């Protein structure tokens, strides 16, 4: 049962990246399932938990999946300031057809967010350590990022985000360094549906291929439902 202080959320997403005429990222598809719950324990503090399962299909990591569990906390600091902290454990699993479904070691994962949120605007800094799905396959990455969002109308908002990610490579010694920057527009069609369009710039630098960059466009519709 839930009440005004408690919220439950489930999210399922499938994505496919099929670059044309470039070699920055191979063709990749990913499935992500997340379930979370949170409870507001005071006017300023919210506590919760989140479970996630994600898998991918990629030439550089077919059959790999990750399952994770985190405890979460969100604290309103002053009028326009907010901080979030997530900490938990994750485990990578080899689900290659015909394989032994071998599970890797259980590792720490965590995330920190610090936001300034005046009226109609949000500006956030974050740092994250976790396994992520990408064109590089399933990689344990450390990432830092900046997100800015501005509501420009009753139904529309503009967003900008930039992140730097570093992931160790299994195939060769060294790390893959990835820089991603993007801008997007989101238009609310109703209570549950949103239309999203944007453009991203990706730059990857790794020992085998050096630095390679690409620009990608995206458009889609999101569905959101909260149970309270």
Coordinates of N, CA and C in Angstrom, one line a residue:
X1 N 0.8 -1.2 0.0 CA 0.0 0.0 0.0 C 0.9 1.2 0.0
X2 N 0.4 2.3 -0.6 CA 1.1 3.6 -0.7 C 0.2 4.7 -0.1
X3 N 0.8 5.8 0.3 CA 0.1 6.9 0.7 C 0.8 8.2 0.1
X4 N 0.4 9.4 0.6 CA 0.9 10.6 0.0 C 2.4 10.7 0.2
X5 N 3.0 10.0 1.2 CA 4.4 10.1 1.4 C 5.2 9.1 0.7
X6 N 4.6 8.1 0.1 CA 5.3 7.0 -0.5 C 5.0 6.9 -2.0
X7 N 6.0 6.6 -2.8 CA 5.9 6.5 -4.3 C 6.6 5.2 -4.7
X8 N 6.0 4.5 -5.7 CA 6.6 3.4 -6.3 C 6.7 3.6 -7.8
X9 N 7.8 3.2 -8.5 CA 8.0 3.5 -9.9 C 8.7 2.3 -10.6
X10 N 8.2 1.9 -11.7 CA 8.8 0.8 -12.5 C 9.0 1.4 -13.9
X11 N 10.2 1.0 -14.5 CA 10.5 1.5 -15.8 C 11.2 0.4 -16.6
X12 N 10.7 0.2 -17.9 CA 11.3 -0.7 -18.8 C 11.6 0.1 -20.1
X13 N 12.8 -0.1 -20.6 CA 13.2 0.6 -21.8 C 14.1 -0.3 -22.7
X14 N 13.9 -0.1 -24.0 CA 14.7 -0.8 -25.0 C 15.2 0.2 -25.9
X15 N 16.5 0.1 -26.2 CA 17.1 1.1 -27.1 C 18.0 0.4 -28.2
X16 N 18.1 1.0 -29.3 CA 19.0 0.4 -30.4 C 19.8 1.6 -31.0
X17 N 21.1 1.4 -31.1 CA 22.0 2.3 -31.7 C 22.5 1.7 -33.0
X18 N 22.2 2.3 -34.1 CA 22.6 1.8 -35.4 C 23.3 2.9 -36.2
X19 N 24.6 3.2 -35.9 CA 25.3 4.3 -36.6 C 25.4 3.9 -38.1
X20 N 25.4 5.0 -38.9 CA 25.6 4.8 -40.4 C 26.8 5.6 -40.8
X21 N 27.7 4.9 -41.5 CA 28.8 5.6 -42.1 C 29.9 6.1 -41.2
X22 N 30.0 5.5 -40.0 CA 31.0 5.9 -39.0 C 31.4 4.7 -38.2
X23 N 32.6 4.8 -37.5 CA 33.1 3.7 -36.7 C 33.3 4.0 -35.2
X24 N 32.6 5.1 -34.8 CA 32.8 5.4 -33.3 C 32.1 4.3 -32.5
X25 N 30.9 3.9 -32.8 CA 30.2 3.0 -32.0 C 29.6 1.9 -32.9
X26 N 29.7 0.6 -32.5 CA 29.1 -0.4 -33.3 C 27.6 -0.5 -33.1
X27 N 26.9 -1.3 -33.9 CA 25.4 -1.4 -33.7 C 25.2 -2.1 -32.4
X28 N 24.3 -1.6 -31.6 CA 24.1 -2.0 -30.2 C 22.6 -1.9 -29.8
X29 N 22.1 -2.9 -29.1 CA 20.8 -2.8 -28.5 C 20.9 -3.1 -27.0
X30 N 20.0 -2.5 -26.2 CA 20.1 -2.7 -24.8 C 18.7 -2.7 -24.2
X31 N 18.5 -3.6 -23.1 CA 17.3 -3.7 -22.4 C 17.5 -3.3 -21.0
X32 N 16.6 -2.4 -20.4 CA 16.8 -2.0 -19.0 C 15.5 -2.1 -18.3
X33 N 15.5 -2.7 -17.1 CA 14.4 -2.8 -16.2 C 14.8 -2.2 -14.8
X34 N 14.0 -1.2 -14.4 CA 14.3 -0.6 -13.1 C 13.0 -0.5 -12.3
X35 N 13.1 -0.8 -11.0 CA 12.0 -0.6 -10.1 C 12.5 0.1 -8.8
X36 N 11.8 1.1 -8.4 CA 12.2 1.9 -7.2 C 11.1 2.3 -6.3
X37 N 11.4 2.5 -5.1 CA 10.4 3.0 -4.2 C 11.1 4.1 -3.2
X38 N 10.3 5.0 -2.8 CA 10.8 6.1 -1.9 C 9.7 6.5 -1.0
X39 N 10.2 7.1 0.2 CA 9.2 7.6 1.2 C 9.8 8.9 1.8
X40 N 8.9 9.9 1.8 CA 9.3 11.2 2.4 C 9.1 11.1 3.9
X41 N 10.3 11.1 4.6 CA 10.2 11.0 6.0 C 10.2 12.3 6.8
X42 N 10.4 13.4 6.1 CA 10.3 14.7 6.6 C 10.1 15.7 5.5
X43 N 9.9 17.0 5.8 CA 9.7 18.0 4.8 C 10.9 18.1 3.9
X44 N 12.1 17.7 4.4 CA 13.3 17.9 3.6 C 14.0 16.6 3.2
X45 N 13.7 15.5 3.8 CA 14.4 14.2 3.5 C 13.5 13.2 3.0
X46 N 14.0 12.5 1.9 CA 13.3 11.4 1.3 C 14.3 10.2 1.2
X47 N 13.9 9.0 1.6 CA 14.7 7.8 1.6 C 14.1 6.8 0.7
X48 N 14.9 5.9 0.1 CA 14.3 4.9 -0.8 C 15.3 3.8 -1.2
X49 N 14.9 3.0 -2.2 CA 15.8 2.0 -2.7 C 15.5 1.8 -4.2
X50 N 16.5 1.2 -4.9 CA 16.3 1.0 -6.4 C 17.0 -0.3 -6.8
X51 N 16.3 -1.1 -7.6 CA 16.8 -2.3 -8.2 C 16.8 -2.2 -9.7
X52 N 17.9 -2.8 -10.3 CA 18.0 -2.6 -11.8 C 18.6 -3.9 -12.4
X53 N 18.1 -4.2 -13.6 CA 18.6 -5.3 -14.4 C 18.8 -4.7 -15.8
X54 N 20.0 -4.9 -16.4 CA 20.2 -4.3 -17.7 C 21.1 -5.4 -18.5
X55 N 20.7 -5.5 -19.8 CA 21.5 -6.4 -20.7 C 21.7 -5.8 -22.0
X56 N 22.7 -6.3 -22.8 CA 23.0 -5.7 -24.1 C 23.3 -6.7 -25.1
X57 N 23.2 -6.3 -26.4 CA 23.6 -7.2 -27.5 C 24.5 -6.3 -28.4
X58 N 25.8 -6.6 -28.4 CA 26.7 -5.8 -29.1 C 27.9 -6.7 -29.5
X59 N 28.5 -6.3 -30.7 CA 29.7 -7.1 -31.1 C 30.8 -7.2 -30.1
X60 N 30.8 -6.2 -29.2 CA 31.9 -6.1 -28.2 C 31.5 -6.6 -26.8
X61 N 30.3 -7.2 -26.7 CA 29.8 -7.6 -25.4 C 28.5 -8.3 -25.4
X62 N 28.3 -9.2 -26.3 CA 27.0 -9.9 -26.4 C 26.8 -10.8 -25.2
X63 N 25.6 -10.7 -24.6 CA 25.3 -11.6 -23.6 C 25.6 -11.2 -22.2
X64 N 26.2 -10.0 -22.0 CA 26.6 -9.5 -20.7 C 25.4 -8.7 -20.1
X65 N 25.2 -8.9 -18.8 CA 24.1 -8.2 -18.1 C 24.7 -7.7 -16.7
X66 N 24.0 -6.8 -16.1 CA 24.3 -6.3 -14.8 C 23.1 -6.2 -14.0
X67 N 23.2 -6.6 -12.7 CA 22.1 -6.5 -11.8 C 22.6 -5.7 -10.6
X68 N 21.8 -4.7 -10.1 CA 22.3 -3.9 -9.0 C 21.2 -3.5 -8.1
X69 N 21.6 -3.1 -6.9 CA 20.7 -2.7 -5.8 C 21.3 -1.5 -5.1
X70 N 20.5 -0.4 -4.9 CA 21.0 0.8 -4.2 C 20.0 1.3 -3.2
X71 N 20.6 1.9 -2.1 CA 19.8 2.7 -1.2 C 19.9 4.1 -1.6
X72 N 18.9 4.9 -1.5 CA 18.9 6.3 -2.0 C 18.4 7.3 -0.9
X73 N 19.0 8.5 -1.0 CA 18.6 9.6 -0.1 C 18.6 10.9 -0.8
X74 N 17.5 11.7 -0.6 CA 17.5 13.0 -1.2 C 17.2 14.0 -0.1
X75 N 18.0 15.1 0.0 CA 17.9 16.0 1.0 C 17.8 17.4 0.4
X76 N 16.7 18.1 0.8 CA 16.5 19.5 0.5 C 17.4 20.4 1.4
X77 N 18.4 21.1 0.9 CA 19.3 21.8 1.8 C 18.8 23.2 2.2
X78 N 18.7 24.0 1.2 CA 18.1 25.3 1.5 C 17.0 25.5 0.4
X79 N 16.5 26.8 0.2 CA 15.3 27.0 -0.6 C 15.5 26.4 -2.0
X80 N 16.7 26.6 -2.7 CA 16.9 26.2 -4.0 C 18.0 25.2 -4.2
X81 N 18.4 24.5 -3.1 CA 19.5 23.6 -3.2 C 19.0 22.2 -2.8
X82 N 19.6 21.2 -3.5 CA 19.2 19.8 -3.2 C 20.4 18.9 -3.4
X83 N 20.5 17.9 -2.6 CA 21.6 16.9 -2.7 C 21.0 15.5 -2.7
X84 N 21.6 14.6 -3.5 CA 21.2 13.2 -3.6 C 22.4 12.3 -3.4
X85 N 22.2 11.2 -2.8 CA 23.2 10.2 -2.6 C 22.6 8.8 -2.8
X86 N 23.3 8.0 -3.6 CA 23.0 6.6 -3.8 C 24.2 5.7 -3.5
X87 N 24.0 4.6 -2.9 CA 25.1 3.6 -2.6 C 24.5 2.2 -2.6
X88 N 25.3 1.3 -3.1 CA 24.8 -0.1 -3.2 C 25.8 -1.0 -3.8
X89 N 25.4 -2.1 -4.3 CA 26.2 -3.2 -4.9 C 25.7 -3.5 -6.3
X90 N 26.6 -4.1 -7.1 CA 26.3 -4.5 -8.4 C 27.1 -5.8 -8.8
X91 N 26.6 -6.5 -9.8 CA 27.2 -7.7 -10.2 C 27.0 -7.9 -11.7
X92 N 28.1 -8.2 -12.4 CA 27.9 -8.5 -13.9 C 27.8 -10.0 -14.0
X93 N 26.9 -10.4 -15.0 CA 26.6 -11.8 -15.3 C 26.8 -12.0 -16.8
X94 N 27.4 -13.1 -17.1 CA 27.6 -13.5 -18.5 C 26.4 -14.4 -18.9
X95 N 25.5 -13.9 -19.8 CA 24.3 -14.7 -20.2 C 24.4 -15.1 -21.6
X96 N 25.6 -15.3 -22.1 CA 25.8 -15.8 -23.5 C 25.1 -17.1 -23.7
X97 N 24.3 -17.2 -24.8 CA 23.6 -18.5 -25.0 C 24.5 -19.7 -25.1
X98 N 24.2 -20.7 -24.3 CA 25.1 -21.9 -24.3 C 26.2 -21.8 -23.3
X99 N 26.4 -20.6 -22.6 CA 27.4 -20.4 -21.7 C 27.0 -20.9 -20.3
X100 N 27.8 -20.6 -19.3 CA 27.6 -21.1 -18.0 C 26.9 -20.1 -17.1
X101 N 26.5 -18.9 -17.6 CA 25.9 -17.9 -16.8 C 26.8 -17.6 -15.6
X102 N 28.1 -17.4 -15.9 CA 29.0 -17.0 -14.9 C 28.8 -15.6 -14.3
X103 N 28.8 -15.5 -13.0 CA 28.6 -14.2 -12.3 C 30.0 -13.7 -11.9
X104 N 30.2 -12.4 -12.0 CA 31.4 -11.8 -11.6 C 31.3 -11.4 -10.2
X105 N 32.4 -10.7 -9.7 CA 32.4 -10.3 -8.2 C 31.4 -9.2 -8.0
X106 N 30.9 -9.2 -6.7 CA 30.0 -8.1 -6.3 C 30.8 -6.9 -6.0
X107 N 30.4 -5.8 -6.6 CA 31.2 -4.5 -6.4 C 30.4 -3.4 -5.9
X108 N 31.0 -2.4 -5.4 CA 30.4 -1.2 -4.9 C 29.9 -0.3 -6.1
X109 N 28.8 0.3 -6.0 CA 28.4 1.3 -7.0 C 27.7 2.4 -6.2
X110 N 27.9 3.6 -6.8 CA 27.3 4.8 -6.1 C 27.2 6.0 -7.0
X111 N 26.5 7.0 -6.5 CA 26.2 8.2 -7.2 C 25.9 9.4 -6.3
X112 N 26.4 10.5 -6.6 CA 26.2 11.7 -5.9 C 25.7 12.8 -6.8
X113 N 24.7 13.6 -6.4 CA 24.2 14.7 -7.2 C 24.0 15.9 -6.3
X114 N 24.4 17.1 -6.9 CA 24.2 18.4 -6.2 C 23.5 19.3 -7.1
X115 N 22.3 19.9 -6.8 CA 21.5 20.7 -7.7 C 21.2 22.0 -7.1
X116 N 21.1 23.0 -8.0 CA 20.6 24.3 -7.8 C 19.3 24.5 -8.6
X117 N 18.2 24.7 -7.9 CA 16.9 24.7 -8.6 C 16.0 25.9 -8.3
X118 N 16.3 27.0 -8.9 CA 15.4 28.2 -8.8 C 14.2 27.9 -9.7
X119 N 13.2 28.8 -9.7 CA 12.0 28.6 -10.4 C 12.2 28.4 -11.9
X120 N 11.6 27.3 -12.4 CA 11.7 26.9 -13.8 C 13.0 26.5 -14.4
X121 N 14.0 26.4 -13.5 CA 15.4 26.1 -13.9 C 16.0 25.0 -13.0
X122 N 16.9 24.2 -13.6 CA 17.6 23.2 -12.8 C 19.0 23.1 -13.3
X123 N 20.0 23.1 -12.4 CA 21.4 23.0 -12.8 C 22.0 22.0 -11.8
X124 N 22.5 20.8 -12.3 CA 23.0 19.8 -11.5 C 24.4 19.3 -11.9
X125 N 25.2 19.0 -10.9 CA 26.5 18.3 -11.0 C 26.4 16.9 -10.5
X126 N 27.0 15.9 -11.1 CA 26.9 14.6 -10.6 C 28.2 13.8 -10.8
X127 N 28.4 12.8 -10.0 CA 29.5 11.8 -10.2 C 28.9 10.4 -10.0
X128 N 29.4 9.4 -10.8 CA 28.7 8.1 -10.8 C 29.8 7.1 -11.0
X129 N 29.7 5.9 -10.3 CA 30.5 4.8 -10.5 C 29.6 3.6 -10.6
X130 N 29.6 3.0 -11.8 CA 28.7 1.8 -12.0 C 29.0 1.2 -13.4
X131 N 28.4 0.0 -13.6 CA 28.5 -0.6 -14.9 C 27.4 0.0 -15.8
X132 N 27.8 0.3 -17.1 CA 26.8 1.0 -18.0 C 26.9 0.3 -19.3
X133 N 25.7 0.3 -20.0 CA 25.6 -0.2 -21.4 C 25.9 0.9 -22.4
X134 N 26.7 0.6 -23.4 CA 27.1 1.6 -24.4 C 27.5 0.9 -25.6
X135 N 28.0 1.6 -26.6 CA 28.5 1.0 -27.8 C 29.8 0.3 -27.5
X136 N 30.4 0.5 -26.4 CA 31.6 -0.2 -26.0 C 31.3 -1.5 -25.3
X137 N 30.0 -1.8 -25.2 CA 29.6 -3.0 -24.5 C 29.3 -2.6 -23.1
X138 N 29.3 -3.6 -22.2 CA 29.1 -3.4 -20.8 C 30.4 -3.1 -20.1
X139 N 30.5 -1.9 -19.6 CA 31.8 -1.4 -19.0 C 31.5 -0.8 -17.6
X140 N 32.4 -1.1 -16.7 CA 32.3 -0.4 -15.4 C 33.0 1.0 -15.6
X141 N 32.2 2.0 -15.4 CA 32.7 3.4 -15.7 C 32.6 4.3 -14.5
X142 N 33.5 5.3 -14.5 CA 33.4 6.4 -13.6 C 33.1 7.6 -14.5
X143 N 32.1 8.4 -14.1 CA 31.6 9.5 -14.9 C 31.3 10.7 -14.0
X144 N 31.6 11.8 -14.6 CA 31.2 13.1 -14.0 C 30.4 13.9 -15.0
X145 N 29.4 14.7 -14.6 CA 28.6 15.3 -15.6 C 27.9 16.6 -15.1
X146 N 27.4 17.3 -16.0 CA 26.6 18.6 -15.8 C 25.3 18.5 -16.6
X147 N 24.2 18.8 -15.9 CA 22.9 18.9 -16.6 C 22.2 20.2 -16.3
X148 N 21.7 20.9 -17.3 CA 21.0 22.1 -17.2 C 19.6 21.9 -17.8
X149 N 18.6 22.4 -17.2 CA 17.2 22.3 -17.8 C 16.5 23.6 -17.5
X150 N 15.7 24.1 -18.5 CA 14.9 25.3 -18.4 C 13.5 25.1 -19.0
X151 N 12.5 25.3 -18.2 CA 11.2 25.2 -18.7 C 10.8 26.5 -19.4
X152 N 10.6 26.4 -20.7 CA 10.4 27.5 -21.6 C 8.9 27.8 -21.9
X153 N 8.0 26.9 -21.5 CA 6.6 27.1 -21.7 C 5.9 26.2 -20.8
X154 N 4.5 26.2 -20.8 CA 3.8 25.4 -19.9 C 4.0 23.9 -20.2
X155 N 4.3 23.5 -21.4 CA 4.5 22.1 -21.8 C 5.9 21.8 -22.3
X156 N 6.7 22.8 -22.6 CA 8.0 22.6 -23.2 C 9.2 22.9 -22.3
X157 N 10.3 22.2 -22.5 CA 11.5 22.5 -21.7 C 12.7 22.2 -22.6
X158 N 13.8 22.9 -22.4 CA 15.0 22.7 -23.1 C 16.0 22.2 -22.1
X159 N 16.9 21.3 -22.5 CA 17.9 20.7 -21.7 C 19.3 20.6 -22.4
X160 N 20.3 20.7 -21.6 CA 21.7 20.6 -22.0 C 22.4 19.7 -21.0
X161 N 23.2 18.7 -21.5 CA 24.0 17.9 -20.6 C 25.3 17.6 -21.3
X162 N 26.3 17.4 -20.4 CA 27.7 17.1 -20.8 C 28.2 16.1 -19.8
X163 N 29.0 15.1 -20.3 CA 29.6 14.2 -19.3 C 30.9 13.7 -19.8
X164 N 31.8 13.3 -18.9 CA 33.0 12.7 -19.2 C 33.0 11.3 -18.5
X165 N 33.4 10.2 -19.3 CA 33.3 8.9 -18.7 C 34.7 8.2 -19.0
X166 N 35.1 7.5 -18.1 CA 36.4 6.7 -18.2 C 36.1 5.2 -17.9
X167 N 36.4 4.3 -18.7 CA 36.2 2.9 -18.5 C 37.4 2.1 -18.9
X168 N 37.9 1.1 -18.0 CA 39.0 0.2 -18.4 C 38.6 -0.7 -19.5
X169 N 39.5 -1.0 -20.4 CA 39.2 -1.9 -21.5 C 39.7 -3.3 -21.2
X170 N 38.8 -4.3 -21.6 CA 39.2 -5.7 -21.4 C 40.2 -6.2 -22.5
X171 N 40.0 -5.7 -23.7 CA 40.7 -6.2 -24.9 C 42.1 -5.8 -24.9
X172 N 42.4 -4.6 -24.5 CA 43.8 -4.0 -24.5 C 44.0 -3.3 -23.2
X173 N 45.3 -3.1 -22.9 CA 45.6 -2.3 -21.7 C 45.3 -0.8 -21.9
X174 N 44.8 -0.2 -20.9 CA 44.4 1.2 -21.0 C 43.0 1.5 -20.8
X175 N 42.6 2.7 -21.0 CA 41.2 3.1 -20.7 C 40.6 3.7 -22.0
X176 N 39.2 3.7 -22.0 CA 38.5 4.4 -23.0 C 37.9 5.7 -22.4
X177 N 38.2 6.8 -23.0 CA 37.7 8.1 -22.5 C 36.7 8.6 -23.4
X178 N 35.5 8.9 -22.9 CA 34.4 9.3 -23.7 C 33.8 10.6 -23.2
X179 N 33.7 11.5 -24.2 CA 33.0 12.8 -23.9 C 31.7 12.9 -24.7
X180 N 30.6 13.2 -24.0 CA 29.3 13.3 -24.6 C 28.7 14.7 -24.2
X181 N 28.2 15.4 -25.2 CA 27.5 16.6 -25.0 C 26.3 16.6 -25.8
X182 N 25.2 17.1 -25.3 CA 23.9 17.1 -26.0 C 22.9 18.2 -25.6
X183 N 22.0 18.5 -26.5 CA 20.9 19.4 -26.3 C 19.6 18.8 -26.7
X184 N 18.6 19.0 -26.0 CA 17.3 18.4 -26.4 C 16.1 19.3 -26.0
X185 N 15.0 19.0 -26.6 CA 13.7 19.7 -26.3 C 12.7 18.6 -26.0
X186 N 12.0 18.8 -24.9 CA 10.9 17.9 -24.5 C 9.6 18.6 -24.4
X187 N 8.6 18.0 -25.1 CA 7.2 18.6 -25.1 C 6.2 17.6 -24.5
X188 N 5.5 18.1 -23.4 CA 4.6 17.2 -22.7 C 3.3 17.2 -23.5
X189 N 2.9 15.9 -24.0 CA 1.7 15.7 -24.8 C 0.5 15.5 -23.9
X190 N 0.7 15.0 -22.7 CA -0.3 14.7 -21.8 C 0.3 14.4 -20.4
X191 N -0.5 13.8 -19.5 CA 0.0 13.4 -18.2 C 1.1 12.4 -18.3
X192 N 1.0 11.5 -19.3 CA 1.9 10.3 -19.3 C 2.9 10.4 -20.5
X193 N 2.6 11.1 -21.6 CA 3.4 11.0 -22.8 C 4.2 12.3 -23.0
X194 N 5.4 12.1 -23.5 CA 6.3 13.3 -23.8 C 7.0 13.0 -25.1
X195 N 7.1 14.0 -26.0 CA 7.8 14.0 -27.2 C 9.2 14.6 -27.0
X196 N 10.3 13.8 -27.4 CA 11.6 14.3 -27.1 C 12.4 14.3 -28.4
X197 N 13.2 15.3 -28.6 CA 14.1 15.4 -29.8 C 15.4 16.1 -29.4
X198 N 16.5 15.7 -30.0 CA 17.8 16.3 -29.6 C 18.9 15.9 -30.5
X199 N 20.1 16.4 -30.2 CA 21.3 16.2 -31.0 C 22.4 16.0 -30.0
X200 N 23.3 15.0 -30.2 CA 24.4 14.7 -29.3 C 25.7 14.7 -30.1
X201 N 26.8 15.1 -29.4 CA 28.1 15.0 -29.9 C 28.9 14.0 -29.1
X202 N 29.5 13.0 -29.7 CA 30.3 12.0 -29.0 C 31.7 12.0 -29.4
X203 N 32.6 11.9 -28.5 CA 34.1 11.8 -28.8 C 34.7 10.7 -28.0
X204 N 35.3 9.7 -28.6 CA 35.9 8.6 -27.9 C 37.4 8.6 -28.2
X205 N 38.2 8.3 -27.1 CA 39.6 8.2 -27.3 C 40.1 6.9 -26.6
X206 N 40.7 6.0 -27.3 CA 41.2 4.8 -26.7 C 42.5 4.4 -27.4
X207 N 43.3 3.6 -26.8 CA 44.6 3.3 -27.3 C 44.7 2.7 -28.7
X208 N 43.7 1.8 -29.0 CA 43.8 1.1 -30.3 C 43.4 2.0 -31.5
X209 N 42.5 2.9 -31.3 CA 42.0 3.7 -32.5 C 42.2 5.2 -32.4
X210 N 42.7 5.7 -31.2 CA 42.9 7.1 -31.1 C 41.6 7.8 -30.8
X211 N 41.5 9.1 -31.2 CA 40.3 9.9 -31.0 C 39.4 9.9 -32.2
X212 N 38.1 9.6 -32.0 CA 37.1 9.6 -33.0 C 35.9 10.3 -32.5
X213 N 35.3 11.1 -33.4 CA 34.1 11.9 -33.0 C 32.9 11.6 -33.9
X214 N 31.7 11.9 -33.4 CA 30.5 11.7 -34.3 C 29.4 12.6 -33.7
X215 N 28.4 13.0 -34.6 CA 27.2 13.7 -34.2 C 26.0 12.8 -34.4
X216 N 25.1 12.7 -33.5 CA 23.9 11.9 -33.6 C 22.7 12.6 -33.3
X217 N 21.6 12.4 -34.0 CA 20.3 13.0 -33.7 C 19.4 11.9 -33.1
X218 N 18.4 12.3 -32.3 CA 17.5 11.4 -31.7 C 16.1 12.0 -31.6
X219 N 15.1 11.2 -31.7 CA 13.7 11.6 -31.5 C 13.0 10.4 -30.9
X220 N 12.0 10.7 -30.1 CA 11.3 9.6 -29.5 C 10.1 10.0 -28.6
X221 N 9.3 9.1 -28.1 CA 8.2 9.4 -27.2 C 8.4 8.6 -25.9
X222 N 8.3 9.2 -24.8 CA 8.4 8.5 -23.5 C 7.0 8.4 -22.8
X223 N 6.9 7.3 -22.1 CA 5.7 7.1 -21.3 C 6.1 7.0 -19.8
X224 N 5.4 7.7 -19.0 CA 5.8 7.7 -17.5 C 4.5 7.5 -16.7
X225 N 4.6 6.6 -15.7 CA 3.5 6.4 -14.8 C 4.0 6.2 -13.4
X226 N 3.5 6.9 -12.5 CA 3.8 6.8 -11.1 C 2.7 6.2 -10.3
X227 N 2.9 5.3 -9.4 CA 1.9 4.7 -8.5 C 2.1 5.3 -7.1
X228 N 1.1 5.9 -6.6 CA 1.2 6.4 -5.2 C 0.1 5.9 -4.3

